Structures are given as structure tokens and as C-alpha cells.
């Protein structure tokens, strides 16, 4: 039976969905430290689609790839609990300050190193920037087709995949051969929960540098290969340094503003009949309504 | 050379509103930069569209007319755009932040190694001084967009790479023709020179597009409900008022998430942007992400039981009270006092 090599791109993001007042500093910048770091929600939808492929073709392998600081290994562990086979953390100072183009370049170099991939699955967009750019940019760099806004795998055979994608006012079913990159929409099914056995097995999975840091005898875990989260830096991927990080990012943030709304001079009314009648009369006589 | 170019998007055989909005913006940017405005249209049977496009002040319209370019598919459209940009070297390229624009834009930017800013809400021309390099950049495109879940506004620039590319949300910019008799020239592209056979690898098997019946965007009156409306049943009141005033019903995300009304009615950063004559916000607290979609309404009325709801700051009239009490009174007065 056919086995697919699947790469899932996932990002650790600050949880911008519940930004309270205290998350904004007085100067209008975001206090990232206070926001919890989470598995980007749509990337979990992406992982679920990868797991669905593995359900149908059980010999397939799922490699989770994330680029970020060392802490981002947390989401790789989360991925293991839910069924990923392998995890790679792409981390290096040289990647700092990457915009979407530099990010997609680094990710595409890492994917090239993984080799022989059939399907790359990512989320539609990450909630810290909402750009939805990294997926298509990676596809272009790898020279493979893309299917964005995927909602469901309609059919899957050894050499073709059909995907239902969500459009603004409808749906479309498209077909592609492999390799292909798919970005998964938030209307796709949620990810299955953690598996208790896998949780036990992988809860100590970590990167080499993490183990060194905690002065654990990392050599002793040598026979538990599954506990190794692979950690790749610039030296591990073949790449053009000029295209990485801040220097490789064509877009620059010129400034960031807090949002302040001009308060309008407003008239206060009560819900008594008289107040409302006066308002309605004004609107009618000034031809705003009627 | 070095002009402003707009990718015109076809939505079921019609040019999308956002494309006209971008042409309007593109014309004013081109005037400031003292360059030409160009448009690019890809699809099938494109004859006649020039009559709609030129009045926006378009100097050159590139047409790629080929039945394989419709419906939209990523690779062929990317290929035409990338190859045309390599020849024409535009300084600015704009497209809608639609399902198509957000699929195509990043692909093109990646191929050209130029930056792309998604979901802009404003575009301006301005200078930039790089203190470290001690260098001044003249007349850059300021690409302004909400970031971090809408909690901040970022201005992004693209100092060194061209084109400066941006996608722009539908509805945030005005649509205005320059001159009904504006004359531009048409350039028909030889599609086979721009697209390789291998670009047709992804096939569209089936499409179901629902014609949208709801048109909040162009409605002069919007009666909008939030979580405070309380239920789908209570939303009936809003529908009654809207019908009476010749308006449409909008909603906040919290109301949509609660299932009171359909997603198509959502107004705000991740919904539609509206600028009606009258916006009546019922039980809406007025979070930034909602305000982003309605701030430009001429007159705003807020009906909210909380006198300190943030929306009250931007409302022209604040009615402190419950939606279910206030709206029937408005309806009654209106019925009694208009024919
Ligand atoms: C990335 C991102 C994008 C978003 N995009 C959008 C978007 O596009 N559009 C959008 O709307 N939101 C958006 N949101 C969500 C937004 O932040 C708010 O959560 C949402 O707008 C709140 O909706 P609401 O005002 O209806 O609900 P609430 O904040 O719960 O407010 C309900 C209001 O109703 C009042 N009320 C209660 N009962 C009554 C009554 N009986 N009569 C009158 N008033 C009553 C209350 O006083 C309160 O002010 C987004 C959030 C994020 C993070
Ligand atoms: N640093 C990253 N590491 C891994 N995947 C990423 C990274 N950034 C973005 N992605 C993937 O690209 C998608 C779109 O991200 P964005 O363009 O930032 O909205 C995400 O949902 C992820 O699947």
C-alpha cells in the first residue's frame, strides 16, 4: 500500500483572540509576555487533515515542522500527543525578524532537506499576523501547486487528491497530483484530542539543547530515539543566508500605532417614549430615513 | 515602466467591487507618483470589460483572454502576473484581499522575492528615513493594516524590493470613477507566451457558488445586532425595523458565533465593511474589531443597556436602554408618522 510522506507546518503564536486590556502596554504596544503561547488554531485543523490521510494510508508518516524560538518545541510535543510521528524545530538567531517571505524561504529549505515529501499541510493563517501568506509562498519556493482554504479531502488515491475548498460564497472541488501543498481553513474539522498512551510516551520528548540546558544526562535517552525532537539551525539546511531573517525580509514595520478613536459628541437619550420620538422625528425631517 | 498596476478580479463573470475600489485608489496614488495606472484582467471572453475599467482612469489595460484562465486557478494566473511584472516592472501592485487575492498575492510575491502586505485598510505615499543606513527613501507606499488581532495598527513599507505589493480588504476604500470618457489603451497578451502547459496541473472538478441575497455593503441603513440582542428570536425586531427603513441587518461576531444570524451579515475586521447613512448598533459593545467595519457610517445610533459601553464614544446618539424596549418604540413612531 502507498505511504505518503506528509509535512505539517505549524507555528506557536500568542493567543491574540483574548487580548484583554492588560495585554496592551501604556505605550500602545502589545505585552507579548502576558499572552499565552498556543498552537496556532488552524494548524491543528491542518494536523487533523494529515491524520485523516494517515488513517486511510496507515504507513504514511507525519513530520511536524515549526520555525521559532526553542520554546516552540512545546507545540511539537502537542503534535506527538495527537499522532505526529516526527518533529523538527527550526531555530537559529539568523531567523530572527523574518517576515513571511524570509519565513517561507527558511521553511522551504528545511522541507527540501526532509526530501521526498508528497503532501505539505499548513493552516490557512496564523492568528498573530493573519496574513495567510506563508503556505502559498512555501509552495512557490518549492515549485509545487497549492490548494488553499481546504475544508475536506473528498478523495485520495495513490496519485491524486481531491479537495473541497471554501470560497467566499460557495465551495469548489479541485484535483491535484503530488507533491502538493494544502492550506486548511478553520471550517475544516477540529483536531482529534490527545491520545493518553502517546501522552505518556512523549511527555519528556525534547530537543538536545533543552536536555543539555537542564543538565540531564541526555546520552541516556539515546535508546529512546522517539524522545528526540530534531533541532535544525542554519548550518543544517542548505540556504542562502542573505534571504534569511531581518536582512532577507523585504517588508519592514515603519511604525505601530495604538488605536485611538476620536470620541464624537453624542447625545444621550433614555428609552422613554418622548426621547425616542424626538430622535425619530429628527431622523425623518433630516431625510436620513423615511 | 514603474507604474501602479491593479489585478482586476472576476467574480462569476463580473468585476469585483474591490477591484474598482483599488482602481480608484490606484488612480490617486498614480497621480501622486506622477506615473500611469494600469489594470490586468485575466479570464475568458473579456471583450467589453474595458468600458467598465477605463472610466477609473486606467491608462493601460492588459488582457489575458483564454478559456483556460477561467475559473480562477492559482498557477496560470500567477504565471501571467509574474511574467508581466518582470517585463513591466511596476512599482506598486494591488489586489483584493479576497479568496483569490490571498491565494495569488503570496505566490507572486514569493516568485518575485518582493514583499507583500496582507489585508491593508489604508494606503498612502510617504518618505522613509533609514537612520542606520543614513538613507532617505522617497515616495514609498505606506501599507497600513490592523495587526495582532486588530489591537494595533501597523504601517509596513517595502524600501528596496519592487513591486510594493498589497492586498486590500473589500469595502474599506471608496469606489469613484475619474472620467466616464477616459481613454486608455488595451494590450492583449499572448497567453501561450506567459503560461506554460504545466501550469494547468490543478483541475477544478466542481463549483457551487451561491448568489448572495444579502447586500449589506450597499445598504443606506444598517440595523446591526450584537450579543446583547440575546436570541435569534429577538433579531426579528431588527429585521422588522430594517425592512421598514429600507435597510439591511448586520451583526457583530459575537452574535454570529452565537448563531443568531448567518455569517454573511458579520460586520468588522473579519466581516464586511459598511459605510451607510445610518448605522443602528443594538446591543453591541463596540470592540475595535467591530468598529473597524462601521466607523465611517455617517450617523451612528447605539442602543445599549450599559451607559458606558465603548461604542457610545463613537455614536452620535446613545440610547441607554434595552433593545427589546427601544426598537418597538422606534417602529411605532415611524409607522405613525410616515405614509
Ligand atoms: C482577530 C479578531 C477578529 C475579529 N473580527 C470581528 C469582526 O469582524 N466583527 C465583530 O463584530 N467582532 C470581531 N471580533 C470580536 C470582537 O472583539 C468582539 O468580541 C465582538 O465584536 C463583540 O460582540 P458584541 O459587541 O455583540 O458582544 P459583547 O461584547 O458581549 O457586547 C454585548 C453588548 O450588549 C449590551 N447588552 C446586553 N443586553 C442588552 C439588552 N437587552 N439591550 C441592549 N444592550 C444590551 C451589553 O451592555 C454589551 O455592551 C474579532 C476578534 C478578533 C480577535
Ligand atoms: N514559523 C512558522 N513555522 C512553521 N509554520 C509556519 C510558520 N509561520 C507560518 N507557518 C505556516 O503558515 C501558515 C500561514 O501563516 P501566516 O502566513 O503567518 O498567516 C500557518 O498556519 C502555518 O501553517
XYZ file of C-alpha atoms and ligand atoms in Angstrom:
705
model
C 0.000 0.000 0.000
C 1.091 3.514 -0.759
C 2.571 5.540 2.069
C 2.580 9.305 1.945
C 5.261 11.498 3.430
C 3.368 14.355 4.968
C 4.884 17.514 6.392
C 2.707 19.686 8.614
C 3.776 23.306 9.125
C 2.755 24.649 12.495
C 3.504 27.806 14.389
C 3.435 28.742 18.028
C 1.559 32.016 18.392
C 0.477 34.363 21.166
C -3.223 33.952 21.806
C -4.498 37.162 20.271
C -8.097 36.053 20.472
C -8.479 37.055 24.072
C -6.430 40.190 24.282
C -7.624 41.922 27.424
C -6.850 45.469 28.402
C -3.806 44.414 30.398
C -2.244 42.910 27.299
C -1.756 46.349 25.818
C 1.006 48.380 27.388
C 0.542 52.051 28.123
C 2.581 52.965 25.066
C 0.205 51.030 22.841
C 2.465 48.066 22.195
C 1.482 44.512 22.876
C 2.712 42.881 26.012
C 3.544 39.538 24.440
C 4.795 38.169 27.714
C 1.345 38.133 29.227
C -0.363 36.335 26.355
C -0.260 32.550 26.496
C 1.625 30.882 23.625
C -0.542 28.368 21.815
C -0.573 26.002 18.844
C -1.918 28.173 16.037
C -5.571 27.054 15.855
C -5.759 26.436 12.113
C -2.527 24.447 12.235
C -4.354 21.978 14.450
C -7.001 21.697 11.744
C -4.094 21.045 9.373
C -2.710 18.305 11.602
C -6.139 16.672 11.650
C -6.191 16.522 7.837
C -2.763 14.911 7.893
C -4.019 12.375 10.428
C -7.008 11.657 8.179
C -4.599 10.799 5.370
C -2.712 8.519 7.721
C -6.000 6.869 8.738
C -6.544 5.902 5.108
C -2.907 5.046 4.359
C -1.528 3.898 7.737
C 2.062 3.558 6.583
C 2.224 7.287 5.957
C 4.407 9.444 8.176
C 3.652 12.871 9.568
C 6.532 15.243 10.261
C 5.678 18.384 12.124
C 7.923 21.312 11.249
C 7.982 24.574 13.142
C 10.246 27.558 12.991
C 10.534 29.599 16.144
C 12.342 30.007 19.442
C 13.344 26.944 21.483
C 10.119 27.201 23.403
C 8.177 26.345 20.244
C 9.124 22.702 20.887
C 6.018 22.732 23.073
C 3.773 22.503 20.053
C 5.824 19.652 18.628
C 5.122 17.681 21.804
C 1.462 18.595 21.476
C 1.605 17.243 17.928
C 3.151 13.982 19.141
C 0.328 13.540 21.654
C -2.158 13.795 18.833
C -0.417 11.471 16.407
C 2.542 13.108 14.631
C 5.462 10.745 14.021
C 8.310 13.168 13.939
C 9.042 16.741 14.934
C 11.585 19.257 13.716
C 12.313 22.555 15.371
C 13.938 25.042 13.059
C 15.614 27.512 15.325
C 18.519 29.893 14.951
C 19.277 33.511 15.709
C 19.732 34.017 11.999
C 15.974 33.539 11.509
C 15.043 36.345 13.891
C 12.991 39.158 12.442
C 11.777 37.158 9.447
C 8.759 38.425 7.561
C 6.564 35.948 5.695
C 8.921 35.767 2.717
C 12.005 35.012 4.817
C 9.977 32.542 6.896
C 8.771 30.713 3.825
C 12.294 30.627 2.448
C 13.689 29.036 5.623
C 10.809 26.567 5.814
C 11.187 25.604 2.170
C 14.909 24.900 2.693
C 14.063 22.696 5.674
C 11.411 20.856 3.655
C 13.947 20.273 0.866
C 16.170 18.643 3.436
C 13.314 16.398 4.599
C 13.134 15.235 0.965
C 10.627 13.007 -0.823
C 7.628 14.748 0.642
C 4.265 14.137 -1.011
C 1.938 16.449 0.840
C 2.589 19.594 2.851
C -0.257 20.734 5.026
C -0.442 24.072 6.786
C -3.006 26.284 8.395
C -4.637 28.959 6.305
C -3.262 31.695 8.536
C -1.579 32.324 11.863
C -3.537 34.436 14.337
C -0.623 36.704 15.205
C -0.443 38.210 11.746
C -3.474 36.791 9.902
C -1.514 37.066 6.676
C -2.199 33.639 5.093
C 0.964 34.084 3.065
C 3.452 31.532 4.289
C 1.699 28.500 2.784
C 1.487 29.775 -0.815
C 4.960 31.296 -0.552
C 6.432 27.946 0.502
C 4.631 26.214 -2.376
C 6.067 28.687 -4.865
C 9.584 28.260 -3.491
C 9.283 24.501 -3.811
C 7.745 24.838 -7.261
C 4.682 22.773 -6.390
C 0.954 23.503 -6.728
C -1.166 24.714 -3.836
C -4.731 24.224 -2.711
C -5.819 26.913 -0.262
C -8.866 27.112 2.038
C -9.200 23.327 2.147
C -12.120 22.002 4.109
C -12.228 18.308 3.339
C -10.367 15.605 1.455
C -13.025 14.342 -0.914
C -10.970 11.508 -2.343
C -7.445 10.238 -2.102
C -5.717 7.691 -4.287
C -2.091 6.784 -4.749
C -1.536 9.538 -7.238
C -4.372 12.023 -6.901
C -6.072 14.033 -4.218
C -9.410 15.833 -4.477
C -10.106 18.615 -2.057
C -13.170 20.645 -1.259
C -12.192 24.254 -0.726
C -14.230 27.047 0.796
C -14.728 30.168 -1.307
C -16.354 33.420 -0.275
C -19.810 32.333 -1.326
C -19.523 28.697 -2.126
C -17.306 25.685 -2.498
C -15.113 24.221 -5.173
C -13.662 20.750 -5.605
C -10.212 20.640 -7.133
C -7.883 17.822 -8.012
C -4.111 17.692 -7.905
C -1.321 15.197 -8.223
C 1.615 15.057 -5.789
C 3.547 16.785 -4.402
C 1.081 19.441 -3.356
C 0.741 21.993 -0.569
C -2.611 22.383 1.138
C -3.691 25.175 3.480
C -6.533 24.243 5.787
C -9.409 26.542 6.643
C -10.961 26.981 10.070
C -14.187 25.500 8.719
C -12.440 22.104 8.491
C -12.927 19.613 11.353
C -11.184 20.197 14.664
C -8.180 18.115 15.588
C -8.753 14.885 17.454
C -7.810 15.032 21.138
C -4.571 13.881 22.695
C -4.100 10.180 22.965
C -3.396 9.063 26.557
C -0.773 6.480 25.583
C 1.040 8.903 23.377
C 0.934 11.498 26.108
C 2.798 9.133 28.442
C 5.256 8.204 25.770
C 6.137 11.681 24.556
C 5.787 13.948 27.533
C 9.553 14.019 28.013
C 10.361 14.496 24.371
C 12.681 17.444 23.992
C 15.447 18.909 21.955
C 19.072 18.189 22.590
C 19.836 21.738 23.679
C 16.975 21.660 26.148
C 18.311 18.477 27.721
C 21.788 19.930 27.891
C 20.426 23.023 29.486
C 18.647 21.090 32.186
C 21.896 19.191 32.701
C 20.139 15.936 32.202
C 22.253 13.103 31.055
C 20.987 13.326 27.521
C 23.058 10.423 26.353
C 20.997 8.098 28.491
C 17.962 8.785 26.358
C 19.862 7.666 23.331
C 17.916 4.455 23.083
C 14.657 6.326 23.201
C 15.009 7.849 19.799
C 11.395 8.920 19.801
C 12.149 11.365 22.577
C 14.396 13.366 20.336
C 12.935 16.445 18.840
C 15.204 17.278 15.965
C 16.663 20.723 16.165
C 17.957 22.304 12.996
C 19.800 25.555 12.651
C 21.152 27.440 9.678
C 24.089 25.064 9.354
C 21.732 22.103 8.980
C 19.856 23.398 5.974
C 21.234 24.396 2.650
C 20.354 28.028 2.190
C 21.381 31.456 1.022
C 21.975 33.467 4.181
C 21.026 36.732 2.508
C 17.440 35.510 2.262
C 17.071 34.795 5.988
C 15.858 36.789 8.946
C 15.604 40.534 9.096
C 18.051 41.011 6.240
C 16.072 38.682 3.984
C 12.784 40.392 4.732
C 11.683 42.939 2.149
C 8.930 44.333 4.346
C 9.746 46.473 7.356
C 7.488 47.738 10.061
C 7.766 51.506 9.881
C 5.607 52.164 12.891
C 2.974 50.709 15.108
C 0.108 52.751 16.452
C -2.284 52.183 19.222
C -5.816 52.569 18.055
C -7.482 55.655 19.408
C -10.920 56.602 18.317
C -11.962 60.170 18.191
C -14.827 60.430 20.616
C -17.810 62.001 18.957
C -20.011 64.484 20.591
C -23.020 62.378 21.315
C -26.497 62.996 22.519
C -27.676 60.845 25.377
C -31.253 59.657 25.374
C -33.299 57.469 27.637
C -35.635 54.791 26.485
C -38.721 56.842 27.339
C -41.233 57.285 24.536
C -40.587 61.020 24.358
C -36.854 60.697 23.831
C -37.272 58.151 21.099
C -39.995 60.118 19.372
C -37.776 63.198 19.276
C -34.923 61.199 17.785
C -37.102 59.561 15.145
C -38.593 62.894 14.219
C -35.139 64.370 13.720
C -34.077 61.496 11.514
C -37.199 61.792 9.392
C -37.065 65.563 8.974
C -33.399 65.450 8.033
C -34.246 62.749 5.438
C -31.877 60.213 6.924
C -34.813 57.842 7.000
C -38.278 57.965 5.531
C 7.515 51.022 -16.586
C 7.318 51.681 -12.848
C 3.596 52.230 -12.855
C 0.810 51.294 -10.477
C -0.976 48.106 -11.505
C -4.215 46.623 -10.196
C -5.177 42.981 -10.618
C -8.868 43.038 -11.543
C -10.737 40.083 -10.192
C -13.666 38.421 -11.886
C -16.382 37.208 -9.591
C -18.772 34.978 -11.532
C -18.411 36.981 -14.713
C -18.476 40.394 -13.074
C -15.594 42.559 -11.975
C -15.437 42.511 -8.177
C -16.240 45.730 -6.340
C -12.907 45.595 -4.579
C -11.145 45.893 -7.947
C -12.964 49.136 -8.704
C -12.114 50.394 -5.226
C -8.466 49.601 -5.909
C -8.538 51.291 -9.299
C -9.910 54.399 -7.600
C -7.129 54.275 -5.019
C -4.592 53.347 -7.686
C -5.508 56.438 -9.714
C -4.861 58.742 -6.803
C -1.564 57.001 -5.974
C -0.506 57.263 -9.619
C -1.300 60.969 -9.597
C 0.836 61.487 -6.515
C 3.673 59.471 -8.014
C 3.289 61.043 -11.408
C 3.037 57.701 -13.169
C 0.403 55.722 -15.028
C -2.350 53.470 -13.756
C -2.549 50.017 -15.299
C -5.006 47.162 -14.889
C -4.692 43.462 -15.520
C -7.683 41.280 -16.281
C -7.482 37.526 -16.819
C -10.287 35.249 -17.880
C -12.441 34.174 -20.735
C -14.431 36.393 -23.142
C -13.137 39.659 -21.833
C -14.489 41.844 -24.604
C -16.472 44.759 -23.262
C -14.946 44.954 -19.797
C -12.721 47.832 -20.924
C -15.813 50.055 -20.901
C -16.147 49.458 -17.185
C -12.446 49.771 -16.418
C -11.223 52.818 -18.335
C -13.510 55.347 -16.567
C -11.491 54.760 -13.392
C -8.602 56.496 -15.067
C -6.796 53.424 -16.369
C -4.091 54.212 -18.932
C -3.250 50.652 -19.952
C -5.388 47.555 -19.640
C -3.651 44.213 -20.069
C -5.998 41.448 -21.125
C -5.186 37.755 -20.895
C -8.135 36.179 -22.652
C -8.118 32.389 -22.698
C -10.777 29.892 -21.679
C -8.236 28.070 -19.549
C -7.913 31.146 -17.324
C -11.483 30.813 -16.091
C -12.443 29.821 -13.459
C -9.526 31.176 -11.471
C -6.730 28.785 -10.719
C -3.511 29.638 -8.914
C -0.678 28.611 -11.182
C -1.816 30.037 -14.533
C -2.777 33.382 -13.020
C 0.498 33.503 -11.082
C 2.426 32.787 -14.203
C 0.820 35.576 -16.262
C 1.313 38.050 -13.468
C 4.907 37.139 -12.685
C 5.976 37.251 -16.316
C 4.170 40.510 -16.994
C 5.698 42.096 -13.886
C 9.150 41.003 -14.972
C 8.633 42.882 -18.225
C 6.762 45.910 -16.966
C 8.404 46.343 -13.564
C 5.527 48.068 -11.796
C 6.428 49.950 -8.624
C 3.137 49.125 -6.925
C 0.820 46.132 -7.422
C -2.551 45.922 -5.696
C -5.172 43.228 -5.397
C -8.231 42.478 -3.290
C -7.823 40.610 -0.015
C -10.336 38.061 -1.274
C -10.047 34.278 -1.518
C -8.467 34.843 -4.915
C -6.187 37.752 -3.972
C -4.942 35.987 -0.873
C -4.216 32.842 -2.868
C -2.474 34.647 -5.703
C -0.650 37.509 -3.961
C 1.744 35.446 -1.836
C 2.538 33.163 -4.736
C 3.517 36.115 -6.940
C 5.457 37.827 -4.167
C 7.387 34.632 -3.476
C 8.292 34.223 -7.134
C 9.472 37.819 -7.434
C 11.073 37.861 -3.969
C 9.217 41.032 -3.194
C 7.327 41.776 -0.032
C 3.581 41.612 0.336
C 1.352 43.157 2.979
C -1.965 41.451 3.534
C -5.325 42.987 4.351
C -4.460 46.641 4.196
C -7.068 49.140 5.240
C -5.218 52.235 4.086
C -2.535 53.059 1.516
C -0.548 56.277 1.439
C 2.567 57.639 -0.172
C 5.339 58.872 2.085
C 9.072 59.038 2.643
C 11.203 56.971 4.929
C 14.486 57.704 6.561
C 16.657 54.758 7.468
C 18.802 56.149 10.253
C 21.114 53.165 10.360
C 21.918 53.277 6.661
C 21.649 57.044 6.653
C 19.467 56.801 3.607
C 16.240 58.505 2.637
C 13.666 56.678 0.549
C 11.277 58.916 -1.365
C 7.652 58.188 -2.140
C 7.235 54.724 -0.712
C 3.896 53.002 -0.363
C 2.774 53.016 3.263
C 0.805 49.815 3.689
C -1.378 50.255 6.722
C -3.131 47.331 8.347
C -4.520 46.143 11.645
C -2.279 43.626 13.380
C -2.330 41.457 16.430
C -5.984 40.562 16.222
C -6.850 44.152 15.377
C -5.453 45.604 18.567
C -2.816 47.720 16.875
C -2.317 49.391 13.509
C 0.969 48.771 11.722
C 2.495 50.752 8.875
C 4.562 48.473 6.661
C 6.995 49.603 3.998
C 8.952 47.844 1.352
C 12.033 50.028 0.817
C 14.147 48.004 -1.587
C 12.067 45.456 -3.495
C 9.656 46.114 -6.306
C 6.807 45.890 -6.816
C 5.485 47.005 -3.472
C 2.574 44.627 -3.190
C -0.513 44.803 -1.019
C -3.890 43.150 -0.733
C -6.725 45.362 0.428
C -9.960 44.488 2.185
C -13.160 44.870 0.253
C -15.256 47.896 1.150
C -12.638 49.913 3.016
C -11.822 52.180 0.098
C -14.147 54.329 -1.932
C -15.142 53.498 -5.474
C -15.310 56.551 -7.724
C -14.872 56.934 -11.451
C -12.409 59.514 -12.725
C -13.990 60.364 -16.040
C -16.646 58.464 -17.981
C -14.765 59.213 -21.221
C -11.258 58.423 -20.021
C -9.291 56.782 -22.824
C -6.672 54.154 -22.204
C -5.093 51.543 -24.401
C -5.669 47.810 -24.465
C -2.780 45.383 -24.640
C -3.787 41.831 -25.485
C -1.325 39.356 -24.022
C -0.432 36.243 -25.943
C -1.315 33.828 -23.161
C 0.759 30.951 -24.512
C 3.860 33.112 -24.064
C 3.007 33.807 -20.445
C 1.782 30.433 -19.224
C 3.395 27.077 -19.562
C 1.252 23.967 -20.201
C 2.421 22.534 -16.874
C 0.623 25.314 -15.002
C -2.702 23.581 -15.609
C -1.937 20.736 -13.248
C -4.638 21.507 -10.677
C -8.092 20.870 -12.110
C -11.364 22.334 -10.961
C -13.793 19.408 -10.841
C -16.890 21.109 -9.471
C -18.028 24.541 -8.336
C -21.079 25.625 -6.367
C -21.463 29.339 -5.939
C -24.477 30.692 -4.124
C -25.717 34.013 -5.323
C -25.646 36.208 -2.296
C -29.046 37.651 -1.485
C -27.787 39.802 1.322
C -26.321 43.121 0.282
C -25.348 44.938 3.448
C -22.475 46.761 1.783
C -24.647 48.950 -0.402
C -27.494 49.461 2.008
C -28.154 53.071 3.132
C -29.360 51.925 6.537
C -27.850 49.109 8.596
C -29.545 47.834 11.722
C -26.887 45.796 13.420
C -27.236 43.461 16.370
C -24.769 42.121 18.877
C -24.640 39.558 21.598
C -26.842 41.873 23.665
C -29.785 41.184 21.364
C -29.967 37.900 23.239
C -31.514 35.482 20.749
C -32.352 34.756 17.145
C -35.981 35.457 18.028
C -35.120 38.951 19.242
C -33.293 39.586 15.980
C -36.751 39.584 14.331
C -37.214 43.041 15.816
C -34.118 44.210 13.986
C -35.336 42.676 10.741
C -38.665 44.459 11.138
C -37.007 47.814 11.738
C -34.599 47.309 8.842
C -37.419 46.370 6.457
C -39.360 49.444 7.485
C -36.380 51.772 6.964
C -35.314 50.137 3.700
C -32.157 48.785 5.264
C -30.342 45.542 5.966
C -29.479 43.680 9.122
C -25.855 43.382 10.193
C -24.291 41.718 13.203
C -21.257 41.524 15.428
C -19.117 38.437 15.506
C -20.420 37.518 18.939
C -23.968 37.482 17.528
C -22.870 35.379 14.554
C -20.922 32.991 16.778
C -23.976 32.622 18.998
C -25.911 31.565 15.889
C -28.392 34.466 15.946
C -27.790 35.264 12.261
C -25.728 33.983 9.342
C -22.038 34.739 8.915
C -22.615 36.812 5.783
C -24.018 39.555 7.992
C -20.909 39.952 10.115
C -19.518 43.454 10.130
C -15.970 44.277 11.118
C -12.398 43.353 10.634
C -13.184 39.771 9.671
C -16.532 40.575 8.117
C -17.912 43.204 5.784
C -17.044 46.892 5.893
C -20.003 49.241 5.604
C -20.434 52.996 5.390
C -24.200 53.616 5.428
C -26.032 56.862 6.055
C -27.368 55.397 9.269
C -25.966 52.638 11.468
C -28.029 51.474 14.396
C -25.944 49.336 16.771
C -28.195 47.265 19.012
C -26.598 45.504 21.972
C -23.103 45.840 20.535
C -20.315 46.721 22.945
C -18.069 48.199 20.259
C -14.801 46.301 20.305
C -12.104 47.560 17.963
C -12.617 44.705 15.522
C -16.267 45.593 15.106
C -15.673 49.341 14.857
C -13.182 48.706 12.055
C -16.100 47.738 9.835
C -18.556 50.561 10.541
C -16.666 53.597 11.761
C -17.282 55.544 8.578
C -21.047 55.441 8.855
C -22.495 58.964 8.633
C -24.745 58.696 11.670
C -24.379 56.105 14.392
C -27.038 55.308 16.952
C -26.182 52.997 19.823
C -28.860 51.200 21.788
C -27.209 49.657 24.808
C -28.255 48.955 28.364
C -24.774 49.847 29.548
C -24.260 53.625 29.588
C -20.505 53.076 29.460
C -20.322 50.694 26.507
C -17.294 51.654 24.366
C -19.460 52.089 21.276
C -21.125 55.059 22.931
C -17.935 57.057 22.461
C -18.286 56.991 18.706
C -22.071 57.162 18.483
C -23.910 60.352 17.535
C -26.908 59.246 19.573
C -26.747 56.999 22.586
C -29.950 55.425 23.782
C -29.445 53.847 27.155
C -31.958 51.038 27.319
C -32.863 47.558 26.298
C -33.088 46.624 22.654
C -36.392 44.843 23.173
C -37.946 48.014 24.629
C -36.442 50.593 22.334
C -36.945 49.097 18.884
C -40.734 48.609 19.161
C -40.996 52.265 20.105
C -38.975 53.296 17.065
C -41.130 51.123 14.846
C -44.333 52.524 16.307
C -43.293 56.156 15.861
C -42.126 55.546 12.324
C -45.345 53.795 11.291
C -47.496 56.515 12.772
C -45.565 59.386 11.288
C -44.721 58.354 7.732
C -47.080 57.409 4.986
C -8.904 38.667 15.106
C -10.270 39.088 15.540
C -11.187 39.489 14.589
C -12.468 39.892 14.953
N -13.328 40.301 13.984
C -14.543 40.780 14.342
C -15.452 41.284 13.355
O -15.176 41.280 12.147
N -16.641 41.763 13.774
C -17.015 41.786 15.092
O -18.114 42.249 15.393
N -16.200 41.293 16.030
C -14.971 40.787 15.696
N -14.163 40.280 16.671
C -14.715 40.102 18.024
C -14.744 41.375 18.850
O -13.501 41.511 19.510
C -15.847 41.299 19.921
O -15.700 40.124 20.649
C -17.262 41.345 19.366
O -17.401 42.385 18.425
C -18.239 41.537 20.493
O -19.548 41.471 20.031
P -20.742 42.151 20.826
O -20.470 43.594 20.986
O -22.002 41.792 20.119
O -20.773 41.356 22.199
P -20.409 41.827 23.661
O -19.060 42.405 23.721
O -20.753 40.689 24.538
O -21.403 43.029 23.949
C -22.767 42.908 24.163
C -23.320 44.299 24.474
O -24.734 44.241 24.578
C -25.175 45.025 25.675
N -26.464 44.467 26.094
C -26.705 43.329 26.770
N -28.022 43.119 26.891
C -28.636 44.141 26.266
C -30.005 44.479 26.025
N -31.001 43.712 26.444
N -30.269 45.616 25.365
C -29.251 46.406 24.925
N -27.960 46.137 25.106
C -27.657 45.001 25.769
C -24.059 44.926 26.686
O -24.080 46.053 27.527
C -22.806 44.889 25.785
O -22.326 46.192 25.531
C -12.867 39.870 16.323
C -11.953 39.471 17.280
C -10.663 39.083 16.915
C -9.692 38.684 17.968
N 7.278 29.977 11.799
C 6.497 29.056 11.223
N 6.799 27.733 11.374
C 6.021 26.791 10.795
N 4.950 27.057 10.062
C 4.606 28.352 9.877
C 5.371 29.411 10.437
N 4.793 30.576 10.080
C 3.707 30.256 9.345
N 3.592 28.912 9.208
C 2.540 28.161 8.489
O 1.935 29.013 7.528
C 0.558 29.243 7.833
C 0.193 30.673 7.483
O 0.882 31.586 8.310
P 0.814 33.174 8.105
O 1.205 33.444 6.700
O 1.785 33.721 9.102
O -0.618 33.601 8.378
C 0.417 28.869 9.300
O -0.911 28.480 9.592
C 1.431 27.742 9.428
O 0.889 26.520 8.955
